[in-house]
Amino acid sequence: MQSLSTPVFGIERSLSGKAWRWRGGNMDLSVGQSGLDDIVSQLLLSRGVERDDLDRHRAPSLRAFLPDPSEFRDMDAAAERVAQAVLTGETVTIYGDYDVDGATSAALLVLLLRALGQEARYYIPDRLLEGYGPSGEALVRIAGEGSSLIVTVDCGAMAHEALAMAHEAGVDVIVVDHHKCAPLLPRAAALVNPNRLDEGVIAAGHGHLAAVGVAFLLAIATVRALRRKGWFQDRAEPDLFSLLDLVALGTVADVASLHGLNRAFVAQGLKVMARRDNIGMSALIDASRLSRAPTCSDLGFALGPRINAGGRVGESTLGVRLLTTRDPDEARDIATQLSRLNDERRAIEQVVQEEAEAQVAAQHNRAVLVLAGRGWHPGVIGIVAGRIKEKTGKPALVIALGTDEKGSGHGKGSGRSISGVDLGAAIIAAREEGLLVAGGGHAMAAGLTIDPDKLGAFGDWLDAKLGRDVAAATETRSLLLDLALSPGGLTPQLVDTLDVAGPFGMGWPGPKVAVGPVRLVKVDIVGTDHVRLIASGPDGGRIKAIAFRAAESDLGQALLHASQGRRLWLAGRAKIDDWGARPQAELLLDDAAWAD
């Protein structure tokens, strides 16, 4: 078997400048290789699954991956406090973040309490006027309106001042979060977060959970606490499994790593979503123009952005309202509004991205890109940071200056990182160094507030702090391949086989397939900058492929100007194209390389 360090087909530098290497074992099916384990087993093994654990990962279930919620610090205290509120009929408010993880987390707890006979209130702060996380003023106001218990979801782990104000006001606050924590925790009735620094081994092993996953564990613990108290002697227990569509959507949209429990959450949540039991979720699927059951990719690229659009450029409560409504007409109206806002968000994003990209060249020596501008809409800076990170292969922070919610002139920033570079920890450290007004996050994403005068010092500090990590992560830019095929081998049946190892996402990458050698039959641009091609191989097989947003890239330019007589290898993700009379397999192109 070929070594994993040996370039696949001798490709040390592809058209996009990458070496091609095997992710796991050599699965070159283009030469009729035999004696391999089945493809699904190889895919699982190459993603870190032990051979004796293959069966559990082939069909990930909650039973197989769910930990005892009591393993998490403060989980039992949180569940007991929520159970007490149910038993005594207290007024409860769920305080969520304005993104998809926050909306789904809040909706999950609202629906849980509704199933337990309690109509909870919810509060989602305005991104522009209030900023991220719970404010002391809002918590005190909520308490004054009658809530004796507030549960913050997807925020609160670093809200020391706000939670102290809530305590002084006499209201209990439970924090349900997953963001990085400092050694000193804020004062709360309970703080449930697998990323607490004092967390036990089992819970700490679930630090990849999104907040909605932690909220689901709290739901389990709460039902268990109520069961012990005899609450269900004359009542039906809530169907917690029915909430998994929310868990799946929040997990994927928050780009949480899809291994272990998260993969089980998403696999089972997609099944629940296909039933369309949630009125708002069903309307969201219709508004996304999906005529089939949603896939994992749909959660990240169709459903999630619509929920996010409310918090980014519209009304922050729209997502929770949609996911908790009982009224189909209201659901359709909100879903339509979110689709319109999503179109508006795209237009705003395009302007900010063009201006941010204009600054990239001047920072080519930077390990971490720090891009800032006035007038940039803070609702799209996270998306733009992600786009620039993908284009450059470097962590990127995009900062909208003069947009602090208190009118102080501070900049609000959002960052996206690359594997192997913990941006959230660096942002927390920068805040402790006095370089930031506020900041936090997790390994792959972070947010911050900064004084514009400190931008230069902050950029220098990040280079010193993360330069070595970024260099190590980008030293060998490689495309990791799972298998190679002749063009005739790219079939719908193969795509179905590969999908068995899913769902795929962050931390559980979709299979990359090399197809070839092929000759280009047709290459053109579709849309504004997508490169589409048809290629044929010596076996008579023809394939279609498309490279999104690639027309101006090195890869796109090479394909558009390639001699049609020269042979290539194509590499990317295989998918089903079901637009025609019968489904066909096609390639979502990531890369290409000359075969001769």
XYZ file of C-alpha atoms in Angstrom:
596
model
C 0.000 0.000 0.000
C 1.213 3.445 -0.903
C 2.421 5.583 2.015
C 0.066 8.326 3.170
C 2.912 10.819 2.701
C 3.421 9.794 -0.928
C 1.705 12.186 -3.358
C -1.316 10.629 -5.039
C -0.499 10.129 -8.755
C 2.733 12.022 -8.076
C 0.843 15.318 -7.710
C 2.966 17.606 -5.522
C 1.432 20.810 -6.849
C -2.053 20.909 -8.310
C -3.649 23.749 -10.245
C -4.544 25.348 -6.897
C -1.068 24.757 -5.490
C -1.744 21.719 -3.298
C -0.189 18.308 -2.898
C -2.627 15.402 -3.212
C -2.377 12.792 -0.482
C -4.478 9.940 0.820
C -6.518 10.660 3.909
C -6.426 7.018 4.954
C -5.498 3.945 2.961
C -4.932 3.977 -0.771
C -8.313 3.405 -2.426
C -7.404 3.736 -6.085
C -10.394 2.032 -7.657
C -9.515 3.422 -11.081
C -7.074 0.550 -11.608
C -9.429 -2.154 -10.382
C -7.672 -2.594 -7.048
C -9.179 -5.389 -4.972
C -8.735 -6.776 -1.491
C -9.902 -3.576 0.241
C -12.458 -3.490 3.011
C -15.750 -2.006 1.901
C -15.676 1.707 1.128
C -17.766 2.789 4.124
C -15.454 1.009 6.563
C -12.434 2.690 5.000
C -14.079 6.091 5.242
C -14.848 5.576 8.926
C -11.363 4.265 9.695
C -9.744 7.239 7.962
C -11.797 9.578 10.186
C -10.372 8.078 13.354
C -12.852 5.306 14.149
C -11.317 2.222 15.733
C -11.932 -0.992 13.823
C -13.823 -2.603 16.706
C -16.101 0.475 16.894
C -17.190 0.535 13.248
C -20.722 -0.735 13.819
C -21.538 2.064 16.284
C -20.409 4.712 13.798
C -22.106 3.187 10.755
C -25.511 4.143 12.125
C -24.896 6.749 14.856
C -27.707 6.687 17.416
C -28.308 8.632 20.613
C -28.323 5.408 22.591
C -24.790 4.682 21.419
C -23.293 8.154 21.986
C -25.342 9.991 24.622
C -23.473 10.610 27.914
C -25.161 10.819 31.305
C -26.019 14.539 31.578
C -25.076 14.399 35.270
C -21.431 14.090 34.191
C -21.524 17.824 33.379
C -20.793 20.219 36.216
C -23.863 22.082 37.454
C -26.178 20.049 35.200
C -28.092 18.513 38.094
C -28.372 21.880 39.835
C -29.673 23.449 36.622
C -32.187 20.643 36.071
C -33.428 20.838 39.655
C -33.912 24.595 39.356
C -35.844 24.307 36.084
C -37.902 21.460 37.549
C -38.712 23.629 40.577
C -39.925 26.383 38.235
C -42.215 23.892 36.489
C -43.574 22.506 39.752
C -44.344 25.942 41.202
C -45.445 27.652 37.987
C -42.748 30.318 37.997
C -42.311 32.719 35.110
C -39.248 31.675 33.113
C -37.461 33.635 30.383
C -35.029 32.059 27.910
C -32.328 34.563 26.910
C -30.734 33.496 23.631
C -28.061 34.687 21.247
C -29.159 36.106 17.895
C -27.567 33.417 15.689
C -28.918 30.002 14.655
C -27.415 28.184 17.636
C -28.989 30.728 19.985
C -32.358 30.626 18.213
C -32.568 26.835 18.154
C -31.380 26.574 21.773
C -34.004 29.055 22.915
C -36.726 27.400 20.831
C -35.814 23.978 22.233
C -36.247 25.103 25.839
C -39.425 27.041 25.058
C -40.929 23.936 23.430
C -39.718 21.727 26.300
C -41.367 23.936 28.909
C -44.519 24.177 26.789
C -44.699 20.375 26.718
C -44.340 20.463 30.515
C -47.281 22.844 30.805
C -45.239 26.038 31.135
C -45.363 28.909 28.635
C -41.876 30.393 28.857
C -40.967 33.844 27.609
C -37.929 34.473 25.439
C -35.585 37.393 24.891
C -33.156 37.782 21.983
C -30.956 40.902 22.095
C -30.616 43.175 19.083
C -27.225 42.660 17.437
C -26.686 46.359 16.714
C -28.269 47.976 19.755
C -27.310 45.513 22.495
C -24.486 43.377 21.126
C -23.550 39.838 22.045
C -24.414 38.225 25.349
C -26.642 39.091 28.277
C -26.590 42.696 29.465
C -27.181 43.470 33.119
C -29.785 46.058 32.204
C -31.785 43.511 30.193
C -31.592 40.850 32.910
C -32.763 43.278 35.583
C -35.578 44.475 33.320
C -36.699 40.886 32.660
C -36.709 40.224 36.400
C -38.762 43.357 36.949
C -41.321 42.062 34.462
C -41.928 39.028 36.639
C -39.407 36.337 35.685
C -37.840 34.605 38.680
C -35.676 32.344 36.507
C -33.682 33.281 33.411
C -31.849 30.679 31.334
C -29.196 32.090 28.984
C -28.392 29.905 25.984
C -25.354 30.203 23.721
C -24.103 33.111 25.841
C -23.286 34.050 29.409
C -20.082 32.122 30.144
C -18.094 35.368 30.398
C -20.885 37.736 31.513
C -19.522 38.508 34.980
C -20.914 42.028 35.336
C -24.344 41.218 33.874
C -24.858 38.149 36.051
C -23.738 40.044 39.136
C -26.430 42.640 38.426
C -29.007 39.888 38.014
C -28.004 38.357 41.337
C -28.357 41.706 43.076
C -31.824 42.016 41.527
C -32.781 38.679 43.114
C -33.307 36.667 39.941
C -31.757 33.242 39.395
C -29.784 32.788 36.160
C -28.792 29.455 34.628
C -26.109 29.667 31.936
C -26.169 27.071 29.136
C -23.192 27.745 26.883
C -20.328 26.166 24.948
C -17.925 29.067 24.449
C -14.476 29.188 25.997
C -14.434 29.952 29.721
C -11.954 31.853 31.848
C -10.763 30.327 35.143
C -13.052 32.664 37.087
C -16.708 31.938 36.307
C -19.548 34.464 36.638
C -22.010 34.139 39.506
C -24.964 31.992 38.461
C -27.437 29.521 39.899
C -25.787 27.018 37.579
C -23.339 27.240 34.684
C -23.450 24.285 32.305
C -20.672 24.340 29.726
C -18.478 21.430 28.606
C -15.671 23.948 28.063
C -15.417 24.934 31.710
C -11.787 24.624 32.734
C -12.799 22.597 35.820
C -14.913 20.142 33.829
C -14.525 16.392 34.270
C -13.044 14.073 31.663
C -16.329 12.826 30.173
C -17.964 16.242 29.868
C -14.760 17.878 28.621
C -14.722 15.252 25.877
C -17.929 16.869 24.628
C -16.472 20.347 24.248
C -17.376 20.205 20.556
C -21.116 20.441 21.320
C -23.027 23.470 20.125
C -25.118 25.243 22.749
C -28.246 23.559 21.392
C -26.673 20.180 22.146
C -25.994 21.252 25.732
C -29.578 22.544 25.965
C -30.840 19.138 24.827
C -28.860 17.463 27.597
C -30.441 19.903 30.059
C -33.856 18.893 28.696
C -33.064 15.239 29.418
C -31.845 16.085 32.921
C -34.922 18.229 33.623
C -37.351 15.496 32.578
C -35.428 13.039 34.737
C -35.621 15.395 37.728
C -39.378 15.811 37.253
C -39.800 12.058 36.898
C -38.145 11.570 40.265
C -40.553 14.105 41.757
C -43.597 12.233 40.412
C -44.608 14.959 37.954
C -45.540 12.421 35.281
C -47.803 10.214 37.359
C -50.846 11.685 35.610
C -49.099 13.384 32.657
C -47.367 12.122 29.535
C -43.633 12.712 29.340
C -42.545 15.045 26.523
C -41.160 13.499 23.343
C -37.598 14.774 23.548
C -36.675 12.970 20.340
C -38.989 15.363 18.461
C -36.664 18.255 19.381
C -33.711 16.807 17.500
C -34.508 18.735 14.308
C -33.627 21.883 16.259
C -30.461 20.274 17.599
C -29.372 19.250 14.104
C -29.977 22.709 12.626
C -28.176 24.582 15.404
C -25.241 22.155 15.423
C -24.577 22.325 11.687
C -25.206 26.075 11.371
C -22.761 26.759 14.220
C -20.118 24.724 12.369
C -19.689 22.392 15.334
C -17.477 19.369 14.778
C -19.600 16.467 13.537
C -18.010 13.590 15.371
C -19.329 11.454 18.203
C -22.521 12.767 19.780
C -22.880 15.656 17.336
C -22.918 13.253 14.415
C -25.637 11.237 16.138
C -27.595 14.433 16.847
C -27.508 15.420 13.183
C -28.173 11.940 11.784
C -31.250 11.500 13.961
C -32.295 15.145 13.687
C -32.473 14.931 9.897
C -34.925 12.043 10.264
C -37.096 14.139 12.565
C -36.879 17.096 10.193
C -38.089 14.931 7.310
C -41.337 14.328 9.262
C -42.035 18.097 9.280
C -43.635 17.969 12.731
C -42.408 21.465 13.618
C -44.701 23.945 11.833
C -42.053 26.641 11.611
C -39.336 24.273 10.414
C -41.677 22.986 7.705
C -42.356 26.544 6.524
C -38.623 27.242 6.515
C -38.004 24.190 4.322
C -40.685 25.370 1.887
C -39.243 28.899 1.829
C -35.857 27.379 0.986
C -37.468 25.768 -2.087
C -36.551 22.258 -1.018
C -38.805 19.626 -2.566
C -37.140 16.752 -0.707
C -36.071 15.977 2.838
C -33.251 18.342 3.913
C -29.684 17.092 3.960
C -26.848 18.155 6.221
C -25.631 20.534 3.529
C -29.074 22.155 3.355
C -28.902 22.972 7.067
C -25.705 24.946 6.568
C -26.446 26.596 3.232
C -30.241 26.960 2.966
C -32.044 26.783 6.314
C -29.388 28.196 8.641
C -28.673 31.384 6.664
C -32.368 32.265 6.661
C -32.627 31.975 10.447
C -29.394 33.933 10.754
C -30.674 36.705 8.504
C -33.149 37.823 11.161
C -30.381 38.434 13.689
C -27.981 39.882 11.120
C -30.039 42.437 9.207
C -33.599 42.132 10.519
C -35.472 41.443 13.732
C -33.540 39.239 16.153
C -36.594 37.344 17.475
C -37.800 36.068 14.100
C -35.958 32.735 14.331
C -37.374 31.787 17.725
C -40.842 32.996 16.745
C -40.744 30.833 13.630
C -39.510 27.698 15.387
C -42.023 27.934 18.248
C -45.196 29.126 16.505
C -48.357 27.005 16.459
C -49.868 28.992 13.567
C -49.097 27.797 9.986
C -50.018 31.197 8.514
C -47.663 33.007 10.877
C -44.956 30.448 10.070
C -45.302 31.073 6.328
C -45.188 34.837 6.820
C -42.056 34.699 8.980
C -40.293 32.221 6.674
C -41.024 34.492 3.701
C -39.716 37.492 5.612
C -36.530 35.614 6.535
C -35.952 34.677 2.891
C -36.285 38.325 1.888
C -33.876 39.363 4.643
C -31.447 36.683 3.507
C -31.414 38.186 0.005
C -30.782 41.594 1.561
C -27.987 40.121 3.654
C -26.305 38.731 0.516
C -26.232 42.152 -1.111
C -24.761 43.803 1.990
C -22.250 40.998 2.372
C -21.004 41.428 -1.202
C -20.094 45.070 -0.617
C -18.274 44.367 2.658
C -16.426 41.409 1.184
C -15.111 43.401 -1.772
C -13.819 46.151 0.517
C -12.280 43.663 2.962
C -10.574 41.707 0.194
C -8.991 44.918 -1.055
C -7.010 45.002 2.214
C -5.736 41.447 2.024
C -2.756 42.087 -0.262
C -1.265 44.605 2.183
C -1.289 41.918 4.887
C 0.205 39.040 2.921
C 2.953 38.649 5.555
C 0.455 38.418 8.406
C -0.287 35.035 9.969
C -3.762 36.275 10.946
C -5.581 38.756 8.730
C -7.099 41.716 10.607
C -9.342 43.667 8.239
C -11.286 46.726 9.382
C -13.522 49.351 7.834
C -16.088 52.003 8.677
C -19.630 51.555 7.496
C -19.358 47.775 7.358
C -22.533 46.107 8.583
C -21.674 44.095 11.713
C -24.340 41.563 10.782
C -22.261 40.146 7.909
C -18.685 40.401 9.176
C -18.630 36.789 10.389
C -19.678 35.504 6.988
C -17.081 37.684 5.259
C -14.382 36.465 7.659
C -15.284 32.891 6.747
C -15.118 33.620 3.015
C -11.703 35.282 3.321
C -10.420 32.449 5.491
C -11.456 29.972 2.780
C -9.786 32.009 0.029
C -6.514 32.684 1.825
C -6.141 29.621 4.031
C -5.432 31.916 7.002
C -7.468 32.866 10.077
C -9.306 36.107 9.380
C -10.869 38.781 11.590
C -13.224 41.316 10.026
C -13.967 44.404 12.146
C -16.733 46.940 11.622
C -15.490 50.208 13.093
C -17.683 52.706 14.884
C -20.508 50.227 15.505
C -20.335 49.682 19.251
C -23.854 49.421 20.647
C -23.118 52.084 23.275
C -21.994 54.590 20.659
C -18.414 54.641 21.942
C -16.802 54.288 18.533
C -15.401 50.857 19.321
C -15.161 48.297 16.555
C -17.101 45.032 16.552
C -15.220 42.115 15.060
C -15.852 38.521 14.088
C -13.248 35.934 13.228
C -13.001 32.504 11.627
C -10.055 30.179 12.068
C -8.444 27.155 10.419
C -7.952 23.690 11.866
C -5.117 23.638 14.378
C -5.390 27.328 15.346
C -7.495 28.111 18.444
C -8.754 31.597 17.733
C -11.182 31.741 20.671
C -8.453 31.102 23.240
C -6.269 33.766 21.614
C -9.068 36.341 21.730
C -9.653 35.663 25.426
C -5.916 36.035 26.067
C -5.835 39.316 24.101
C -8.678 40.648 26.214
C -6.802 39.732 29.378
C -3.738 41.547 27.969
C -5.834 44.723 27.680
C -5.812 44.752 23.869
C -9.571 44.248 23.610
C -12.584 45.756 25.330
C -14.342 42.392 25.190
C -14.020 39.106 23.364
C -14.447 35.366 23.406
C -15.453 32.390 21.340
C -14.313 28.889 20.534
C -11.520 27.357 18.485
C -12.946 28.046 15.028
C -14.891 31.266 15.599
C -14.657 34.294 17.876
C -16.044 37.762 18.429
C -14.503 40.903 19.878
C -14.892 44.584 20.710
C -11.822 46.757 20.167
C -10.636 50.346 20.443
C -9.576 51.346 16.887
C -6.338 52.807 18.248
C -5.262 49.302 19.265
C -5.774 47.616 15.894
C -2.085 47.687 14.995
C -0.907 46.399 18.359
C -3.597 43.724 18.299
C -2.509 42.514 14.856
C 1.140 42.349 15.947
C 0.176 40.480 19.109
C -1.861 37.922 17.137
C 1.065 37.316 14.790
C 3.359 36.641 17.728
C 0.773 34.516 19.524
C -0.489 32.410 16.609
C 2.233 32.701 13.961
C 3.788 29.335 14.761
C 0.415 27.576 14.882
C -0.649 29.063 11.557
C 2.673 28.140 9.954
C 2.349 24.556 11.152
C -1.244 24.349 9.931
C -0.429 25.721 6.474
C 3.092 24.350 5.989
C 1.955 21.528 3.772
C -1.169 22.557 1.915
C -2.664 19.243 0.936
C -5.889 17.960 -0.508
C -6.734 14.748 1.310
C -8.361 12.176 -0.961
C -10.466 9.197 0.045
C -10.647 7.302 -3.237
C -9.887 7.533 -6.941
C -12.133 6.450 -9.802
C -12.350 6.269 -13.547
C -15.107 8.523 -14.947
C -17.441 5.594 -15.449
C -17.205 4.778 -11.755
C -18.791 8.066 -10.673
C -22.363 6.811 -10.342
C -25.418 7.584 -8.204
C -24.886 4.222 -6.515
C -21.381 5.292 -5.446
C -22.739 8.571 -4.047
C -25.339 6.648 -2.033
C -22.600 4.390 -0.663
C -20.425 7.313 0.364
C -23.364 8.991 2.097
C -23.692 6.037 4.480
C -20.577 7.326 6.264
C -22.274 10.720 6.803
C -23.572 13.099 7.853
C -20.510 15.124 6.934
C -19.381 18.533 8.114
C -16.778 20.237 10.250
C -14.511 17.632 11.868
C -16.048 14.820 9.790
C -15.135 15.796 6.243
C -17.090 14.615 3.253
C -15.256 12.140 1.024
C -12.988 13.650 -1.594
C -12.919 11.736 -4.841
C -10.320 11.933 -7.624
C -11.647 11.146 -11.111
C -9.535 10.626 -14.198
C -7.578 10.894 -16.217
C -10.040 12.913 -18.303
C -10.043 15.318 -21.219
C -12.136 18.458 -21.101
C -15.045 18.493 -23.528
C -16.541 21.826 -22.500
C -15.676 24.547 -19.994
C -17.629 27.740 -19.341
C -18.741 30.211 -16.674
C -22.226 30.040 -15.206
C -23.746 32.620 -12.900
C -21.248 35.317 -12.066
C -18.117 33.295 -11.322
C -18.825 29.547 -11.218
C -16.783 27.315 -13.544
C -18.719 24.442 -15.111
C -17.200 21.654 -17.180
C -17.871 18.367 -18.926
C -15.035 15.821 -19.177
C -14.631 12.379 -20.723
C -12.357 9.457 -19.947
C -10.811 6.577 -21.882
C -13.473 4.234 -20.476
C -16.127 6.197 -22.373
C -17.524 7.702 -19.192
C -18.507 11.369 -19.079
C -18.812 13.487 -15.954
C -20.082 16.952 -15.120
C -18.310 19.120 -12.547
C -18.669 22.627 -11.175
C -16.280 24.798 -9.171
C -18.199 27.459 -7.235
C -16.853 31.039 -7.058
C -13.724 29.899 -8.900
C -13.659 31.911 -12.150
C -10.969 34.312 -10.915
C -8.960 31.719 -8.977
C -5.810 29.983 -10.256
C -7.811 26.786 -10.601
C -10.636 28.429 -12.549
C -8.320 30.306 -14.887
C -6.308 27.163 -15.621
C -9.453 25.212 -16.482
C -10.927 27.978 -18.630
C -7.751 28.288 -20.673
C -6.685 24.642 -20.715
C -6.002 22.844 -23.953
C -8.830 20.372 -24.505
C -6.346 17.750 -25.605
C -4.433 17.672 -22.321
C -5.475 15.131 -19.695
C -6.313 16.007 -16.088
C -7.268 14.534 -12.788
C -10.290 16.183 -11.178
C -10.963 16.094 -7.440
C -13.916 17.057 -5.289
C -17.114 15.928 -3.609
C -19.464 13.566 -5.456
C -23.148 14.447 -5.337
C -26.406 13.619 -7.080
C -27.631 15.924 -9.829
C -31.378 15.304 -9.953
C -32.388 18.104 -12.324
C -32.681 15.845 -15.360
C -34.975 12.979 -16.266
C -32.882 10.578 -14.225
C -30.392 11.247 -11.417
C -26.725 11.476 -12.344
C -23.582 11.840 -10.305
C -21.515 14.996 -10.632
C -18.458 16.476 -8.971
C -18.338 19.607 -6.835
C -14.848 20.525 -7.904
C -12.194 21.444 -5.324
C -9.070 20.973 -7.399
C -7.526 19.611 -10.579
C -4.070 18.538 -11.688
C -2.391 17.678 -14.969
C -2.132 13.958 -15.632
C 0.597 14.352 -18.268
